Amino acid sequence: ELFRGVMASGAPILDLELSPRGPGGEELAWLCSFRPVPGRDGRVAGISASVFDITARKRAERTERLLIREVDH
């Protein structure tokens, strides 16, 4: 669905956070961007995708929030 939207509109989708499940069912966190790639005729011919695994960062942020809540009580 994301790819179709970029192909149809020619507009990129930037810094979208996705939370897929890993093979063991664990929650992952990815930061994704999808950009149109123009063909020779100027129309969208494909999509360039970049995906960064930010799982460790999100887990650290969650832990930090929990610790702050504990300290505030």
mmCIF file of C-alpha atoms in Angstrom:
data_model
loop_
_atom_site.group_PDB
_atom_site.id
_atom_site.type_symbol
_atom_site.label_atom_id
_atom_site.label_comp_id
_atom_site.label_asym_id
_atom_site.label_seq_id
_atom_site.Cartn_x
_atom_site.Cartn_y
_atom_site.Cartn_z
ATOM 1 C CA GLU A 1 0.000 0.000 0.000
ATOM 2 C CA LEU A 2 2.806 2.431 0.855
ATOM 3 C CA PHE A 3 4.567 1.677 -2.415
ATOM 4 C CA ARG A 4 1.397 2.195 -4.437
ATOM 5 C CA GLY A 5 0.875 5.596 -2.841
ATOM 6 C CA VAL A 6 4.410 6.733 -3.684
ATOM 7 C CA MET A 7 4.130 5.337 -7.215
ATOM 8 C CA ALA A 8 0.783 7.061 -7.818
ATOM 9 C CA SER A 9 1.542 10.429 -6.239
ATOM 10 C CA GLY A 10 5.277 10.757 -6.789
ATOM 11 C CA ALA A 11 5.492 12.100 -3.231
ATOM 12 C CA PRO A 12 7.996 10.557 -0.819
ATOM 13 C CA ILE A 13 7.109 9.109 2.552
ATOM 14 C CA LEU A 14 9.801 10.133 5.018
ATOM 15 C CA ASP A 15 10.684 8.983 8.547
ATOM 16 C CA LEU A 16 7.790 6.589 9.006
ATOM 17 C CA GLU A 17 8.101 4.415 12.111
ATOM 18 C CA LEU A 18 6.932 0.836 11.642
ATOM 19 C CA SER A 19 6.659 -1.852 14.326
ATOM 20 C CA PRO A 20 6.839 -5.276 12.673
ATOM 21 C CA ARG A 21 7.148 -8.530 14.588
ATOM 22 C CA GLY A 22 10.390 -10.482 14.467
ATOM 23 C CA PRO A 23 10.593 -14.231 13.803
ATOM 24 C CA GLY A 24 10.192 -14.971 17.524
ATOM 25 C CA GLY A 25 7.220 -12.599 17.878
ATOM 26 C CA GLU A 26 9.237 -9.795 19.449
ATOM 27 C CA GLU A 27 8.321 -6.230 18.562
ATOM 28 C CA LEU A 28 10.861 -4.449 16.384
ATOM 29 C CA ALA A 29 11.105 -0.768 15.472
ATOM 30 C CA TRP A 30 12.124 0.500 12.051
ATOM 31 C CA LEU A 31 12.479 4.031 10.699
ATOM 32 C CA CYS A 32 11.617 3.960 6.992
ATOM 33 C CA SER A 33 11.643 6.348 4.065
ATOM 34 C CA PHE A 34 10.331 5.659 0.562
ATOM 35 C CA ARG A 35 11.269 7.933 -2.322
ATOM 36 C CA PRO A 36 10.123 7.866 -5.942
ATOM 37 C CA VAL A 37 12.762 7.122 -8.572
ATOM 38 C CA PRO A 38 12.005 8.834 -11.879
ATOM 39 C CA GLY A 39 12.380 7.032 -15.188
ATOM 40 C CA ARG A 40 13.805 8.570 -18.338
ATOM 41 C CA ASP A 41 10.379 9.906 -19.217
ATOM 42 C CA GLY A 42 10.104 11.691 -15.852
ATOM 43 C CA ARG A 43 7.383 9.419 -14.500
ATOM 44 C CA VAL A 44 7.912 7.322 -11.396
ATOM 45 C CA ALA A 45 9.693 4.137 -12.468
ATOM 46 C CA GLY A 46 10.454 2.696 -9.051
ATOM 47 C CA ILE A 47 10.960 3.342 -5.377
ATOM 48 C CA SER A 48 14.072 3.769 -3.277
ATOM 49 C CA ALA A 49 13.604 2.532 0.275
ATOM 50 C CA SER A 50 15.782 3.068 3.331
ATOM 51 C CA VAL A 51 15.086 1.156 6.529
ATOM 52 C CA PHE A 52 16.944 1.690 9.803
ATOM 53 C CA ASP A 53 16.551 -0.645 12.755
ATOM 54 C CA ILE A 54 15.830 1.600 15.754
ATOM 55 C CA THR A 55 14.706 -1.197 18.075
ATOM 56 C CA ALA A 56 17.495 -0.653 20.623
ATOM 57 C CA ARG A 57 16.820 3.097 20.744
ATOM 58 C CA LYS A 58 13.083 2.592 21.282
ATOM 59 C CA ARG A 59 13.715 0.052 24.042
ATOM 60 C CA ALA A 60 16.121 2.473 25.746
ATOM 61 C CA GLU A 61 13.540 5.277 25.520
ATOM 62 C CA ARG A 62 10.885 2.995 27.036
ATOM 63 C CA THR A 63 13.222 2.022 29.884
ATOM 64 C CA GLU A 64 14.071 5.674 30.503
ATOM 65 C CA ARG A 65 10.379 6.598 30.762
ATOM 66 C CA LEU A 66 9.775 3.756 33.219
ATOM 67 C CA LEU A 67 12.724 4.823 35.376
ATOM 68 C CA ILE A 68 11.595 8.450 35.403
ATOM 69 C CA ARG A 69 8.110 7.359 36.507
ATOM 70 C CA GLU A 70 9.626 5.303 39.328
ATOM 71 C CA VAL A 71 11.745 8.234 40.519
ATOM 72 C CA ASP A 72 8.766 10.616 40.402
ATOM 73 C CA HIS A 73 6.698 8.410 42.721
#
